[in-house]
Coordinates of C-alpha atoms and ligand atoms in Angstrom, one line a residue:
X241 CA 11.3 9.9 -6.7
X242 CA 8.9 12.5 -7.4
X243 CA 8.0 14.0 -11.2
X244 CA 6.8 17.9 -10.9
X245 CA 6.0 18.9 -7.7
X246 CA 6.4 17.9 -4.1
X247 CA 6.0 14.4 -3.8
X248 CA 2.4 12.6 -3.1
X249 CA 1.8 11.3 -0.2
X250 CA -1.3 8.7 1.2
X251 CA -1.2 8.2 4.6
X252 CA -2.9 5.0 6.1
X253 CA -4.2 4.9 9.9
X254 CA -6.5 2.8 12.0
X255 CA -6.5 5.3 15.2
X256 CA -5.9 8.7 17.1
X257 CA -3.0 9.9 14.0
X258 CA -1.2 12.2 16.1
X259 CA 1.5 10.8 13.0
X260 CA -0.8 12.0 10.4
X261 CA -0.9 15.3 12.2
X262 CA 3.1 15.2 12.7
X263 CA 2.8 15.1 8.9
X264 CA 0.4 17.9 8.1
X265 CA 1.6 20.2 10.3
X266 CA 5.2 19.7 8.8
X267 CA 6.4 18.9 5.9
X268 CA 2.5 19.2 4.4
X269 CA 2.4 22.7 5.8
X270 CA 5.9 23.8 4.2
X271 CA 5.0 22.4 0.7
X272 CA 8.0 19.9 1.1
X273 CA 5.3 16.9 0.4
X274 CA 1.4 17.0 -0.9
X275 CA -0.5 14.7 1.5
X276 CA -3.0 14.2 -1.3
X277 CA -4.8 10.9 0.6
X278 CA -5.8 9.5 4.0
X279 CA -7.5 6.2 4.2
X280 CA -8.4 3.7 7.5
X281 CA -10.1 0.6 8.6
X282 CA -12.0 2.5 10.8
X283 CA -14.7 4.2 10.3
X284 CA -14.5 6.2 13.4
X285 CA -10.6 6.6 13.3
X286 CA -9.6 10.7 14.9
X287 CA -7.1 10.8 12.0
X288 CA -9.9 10.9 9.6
X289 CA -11.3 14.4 11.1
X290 CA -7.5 15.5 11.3
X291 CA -7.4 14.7 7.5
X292 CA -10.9 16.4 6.8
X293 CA -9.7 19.3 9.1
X294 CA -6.8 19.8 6.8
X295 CA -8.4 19.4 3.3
X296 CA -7.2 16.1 2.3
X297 CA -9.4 13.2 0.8
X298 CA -10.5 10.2 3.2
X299 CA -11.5 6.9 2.4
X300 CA -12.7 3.8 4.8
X301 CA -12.2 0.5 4.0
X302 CA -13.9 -1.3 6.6
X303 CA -12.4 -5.1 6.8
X304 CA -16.1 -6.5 6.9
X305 CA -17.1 -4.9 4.1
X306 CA -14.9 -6.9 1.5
X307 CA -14.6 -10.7 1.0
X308 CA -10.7 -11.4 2.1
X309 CA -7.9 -8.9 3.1
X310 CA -6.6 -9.4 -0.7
X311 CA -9.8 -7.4 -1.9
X312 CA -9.6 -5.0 0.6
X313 CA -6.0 -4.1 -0.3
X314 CA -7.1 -4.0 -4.1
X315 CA -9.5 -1.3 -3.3
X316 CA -7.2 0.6 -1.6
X317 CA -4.3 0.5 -4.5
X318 CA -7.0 1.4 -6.8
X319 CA -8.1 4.9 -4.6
X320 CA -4.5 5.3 -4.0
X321 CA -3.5 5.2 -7.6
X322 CA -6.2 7.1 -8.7
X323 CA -4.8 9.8 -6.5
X324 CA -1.2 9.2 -8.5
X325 CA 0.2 8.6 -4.7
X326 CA 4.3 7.9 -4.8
X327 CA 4.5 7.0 -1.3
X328 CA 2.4 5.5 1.2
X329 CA 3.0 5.8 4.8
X330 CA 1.9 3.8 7.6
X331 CA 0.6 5.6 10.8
X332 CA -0.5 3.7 13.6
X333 CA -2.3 1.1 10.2
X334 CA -3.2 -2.0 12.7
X335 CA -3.7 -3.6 9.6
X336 CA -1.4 -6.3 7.6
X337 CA -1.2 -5.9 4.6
X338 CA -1.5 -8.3 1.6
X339 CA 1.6 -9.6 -0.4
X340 CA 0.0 -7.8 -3.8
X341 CA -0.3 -4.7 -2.5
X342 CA 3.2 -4.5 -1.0
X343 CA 4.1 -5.7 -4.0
X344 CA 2.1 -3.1 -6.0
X345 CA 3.7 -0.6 -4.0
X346 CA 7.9 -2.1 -3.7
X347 CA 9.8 0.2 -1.6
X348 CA 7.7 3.1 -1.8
X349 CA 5.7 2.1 1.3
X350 CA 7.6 2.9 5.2
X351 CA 5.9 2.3 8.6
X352 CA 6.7 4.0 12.1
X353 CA 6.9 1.4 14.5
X354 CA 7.8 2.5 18.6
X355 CA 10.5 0.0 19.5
X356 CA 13.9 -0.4 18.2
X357 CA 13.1 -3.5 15.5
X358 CA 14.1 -6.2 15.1
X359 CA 13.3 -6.2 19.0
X360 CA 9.5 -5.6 19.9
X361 CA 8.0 -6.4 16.7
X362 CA 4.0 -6.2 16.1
X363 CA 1.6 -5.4 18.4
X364 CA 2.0 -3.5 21.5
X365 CA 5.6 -2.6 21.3
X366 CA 6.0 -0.4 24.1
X367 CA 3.9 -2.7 26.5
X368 CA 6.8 -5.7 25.2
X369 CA 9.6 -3.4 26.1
X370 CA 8.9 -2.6 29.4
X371 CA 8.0 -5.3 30.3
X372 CA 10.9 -7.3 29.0
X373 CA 12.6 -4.9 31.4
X374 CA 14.9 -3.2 28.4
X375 CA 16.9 -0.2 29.4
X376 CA 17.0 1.4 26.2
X377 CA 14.0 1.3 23.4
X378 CA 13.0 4.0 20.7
X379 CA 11.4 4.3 17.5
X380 CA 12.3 3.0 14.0
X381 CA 11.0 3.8 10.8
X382 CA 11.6 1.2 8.2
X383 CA 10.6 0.6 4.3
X384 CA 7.5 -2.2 4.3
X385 CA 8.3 -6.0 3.1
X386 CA 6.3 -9.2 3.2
X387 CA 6.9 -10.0 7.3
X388 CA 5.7 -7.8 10.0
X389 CA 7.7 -5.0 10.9
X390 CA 11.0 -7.0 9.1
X391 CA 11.6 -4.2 6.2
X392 CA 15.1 -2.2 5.7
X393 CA 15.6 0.3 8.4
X394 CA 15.4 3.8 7.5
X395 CA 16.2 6.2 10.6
X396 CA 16.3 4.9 14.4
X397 CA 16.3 7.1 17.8
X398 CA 16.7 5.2 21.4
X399 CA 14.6 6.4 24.0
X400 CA 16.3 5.4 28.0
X401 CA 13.7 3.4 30.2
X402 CA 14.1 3.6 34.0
X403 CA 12.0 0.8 36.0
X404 CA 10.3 4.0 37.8
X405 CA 9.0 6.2 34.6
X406 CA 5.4 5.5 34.6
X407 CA 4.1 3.6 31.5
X408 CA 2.5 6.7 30.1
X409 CA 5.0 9.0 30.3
X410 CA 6.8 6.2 28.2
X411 CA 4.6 6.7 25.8
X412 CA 4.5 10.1 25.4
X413 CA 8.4 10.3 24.8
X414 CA 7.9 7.6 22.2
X415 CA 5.2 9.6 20.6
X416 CA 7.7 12.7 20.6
X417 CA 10.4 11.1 19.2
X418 CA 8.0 9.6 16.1
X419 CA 6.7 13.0 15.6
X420 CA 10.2 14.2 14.7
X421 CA 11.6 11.4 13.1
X422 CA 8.3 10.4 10.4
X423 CA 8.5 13.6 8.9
X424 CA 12.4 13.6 8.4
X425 CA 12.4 10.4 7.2
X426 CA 9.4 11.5 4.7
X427 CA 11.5 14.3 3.8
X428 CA 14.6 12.6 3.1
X429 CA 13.0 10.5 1.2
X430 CA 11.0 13.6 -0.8
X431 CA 14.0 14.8 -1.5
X432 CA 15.5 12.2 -3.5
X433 CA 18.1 11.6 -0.8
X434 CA 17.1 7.5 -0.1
X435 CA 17.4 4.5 -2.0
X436 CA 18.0 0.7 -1.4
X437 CA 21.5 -0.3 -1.4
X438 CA 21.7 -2.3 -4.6
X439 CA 24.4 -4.3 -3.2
X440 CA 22.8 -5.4 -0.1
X441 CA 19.1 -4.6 -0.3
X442 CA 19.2 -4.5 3.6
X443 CA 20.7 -1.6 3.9
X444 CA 19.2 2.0 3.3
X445 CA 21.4 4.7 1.8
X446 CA 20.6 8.1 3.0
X447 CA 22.7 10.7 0.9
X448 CA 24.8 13.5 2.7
X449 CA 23.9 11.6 6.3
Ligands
LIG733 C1 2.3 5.0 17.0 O1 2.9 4.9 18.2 C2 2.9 4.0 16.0 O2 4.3 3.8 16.2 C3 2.1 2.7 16.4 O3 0.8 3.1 16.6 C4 0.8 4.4 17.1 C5 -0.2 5.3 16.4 O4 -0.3 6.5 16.9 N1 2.2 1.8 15.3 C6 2.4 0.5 15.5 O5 2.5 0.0 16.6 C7 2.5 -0.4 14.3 N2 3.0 -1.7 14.6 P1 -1.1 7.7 16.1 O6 -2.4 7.1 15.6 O7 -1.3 8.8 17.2 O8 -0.2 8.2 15.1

């Protein structure tokens, strides 16, 4: 996927980016990727200090401060591209985002979302799993389509729920599990290991796994 050089990587986040910092403090750190970008919809988002922290350029693009979500998303494939960014990586982005700039971006965008999908997709996964009463939910990362949180699965982990396990401590395996798992799967794919089944385009093909 990636010319000379360790691939470049943009991540976008709307909140606390303990993802983004899964990311710098792996495969950043040990040169197997160049996060060259963070941007957010929020201007107060934590994973814009972790980005400033680690000497990566931020960008806000504040919803309100663009006429419709299509305008926004140009803005952002224009910093993005200017920044010669091969793969963009959703990170806790509470943000959809427009047809164009999935489009713009086909297959080279992948979101880490903290349920098994298809089940518990959107908002407040977690929350819809327990209380849906599951016994067994997890993580997914996945490649970004059109429909929310509907793209071709890349890597899956379960985690076990018991009806006893207080919500948080929920949360904190689910955040443990993503921590490991964005970083492979951002690895894999830095190393030229992933592509789209051209026979099924459904199906992710992860060499050697
Ligand atoms: C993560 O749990 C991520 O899976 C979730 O937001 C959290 C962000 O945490 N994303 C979604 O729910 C997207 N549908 P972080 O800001 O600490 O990385």
């Amino acid at each position: 996927m990636s010319g000379e050089g360790p691939l470049r990587v943009a991540v976008l986040a709307s909140g606390n980016g303990s993802n983004l910092q899964a990311l710098i403090d792996g495969p950043h750190e040990r040169g197997t990727i160049e996060l060259v970008g963070v941007a957010s919809d929020k201007p107060g988002a934590t994973a814009l200090e972790r980005a400033g922290r680690a000497g990566v350029a931020t960008s806000v693009f504040p919803r309100d401060d663009y006429a419709d979500r299509t305008a926004r998303d140009l803005a952002i494939a224009a910093w993005l591209e200017g920044l010669g960014v091969e793969l963009v990586v959703l990170a806790g982005y509470m943000q959809l985002l427009s047809g164009e700039f999935i489009r713009s971006f086909s297959n080279r965008i992948v979101n880490v979302h903290p349920a098994l999908l298809p089940s518990f997709a959107g908002l407040d996964a977690v929350g819809q799993a327990v209380a849906h009463g599951v016994r067994v939910t997890g993580v997914t990362v996945h490649f970004v389509d059109e429909g929310v949180d509907t793209g071709p699965i890349l890597l899956q982990e379960a985690v076990e729920l018991t009806y006893t396990r207080p919500m948080e401590a929920v949360m904190d395996e689910i955040h443990a599990v993503e921590h490991r798992l964005l970083p492979h799967a951002v690895e894999l794919i830095a190393a030229g290991r992933v592509s789209i089944d051209p026979e099924n385009p459904r199906l992710v093909r992860i060499e050697g796994a």
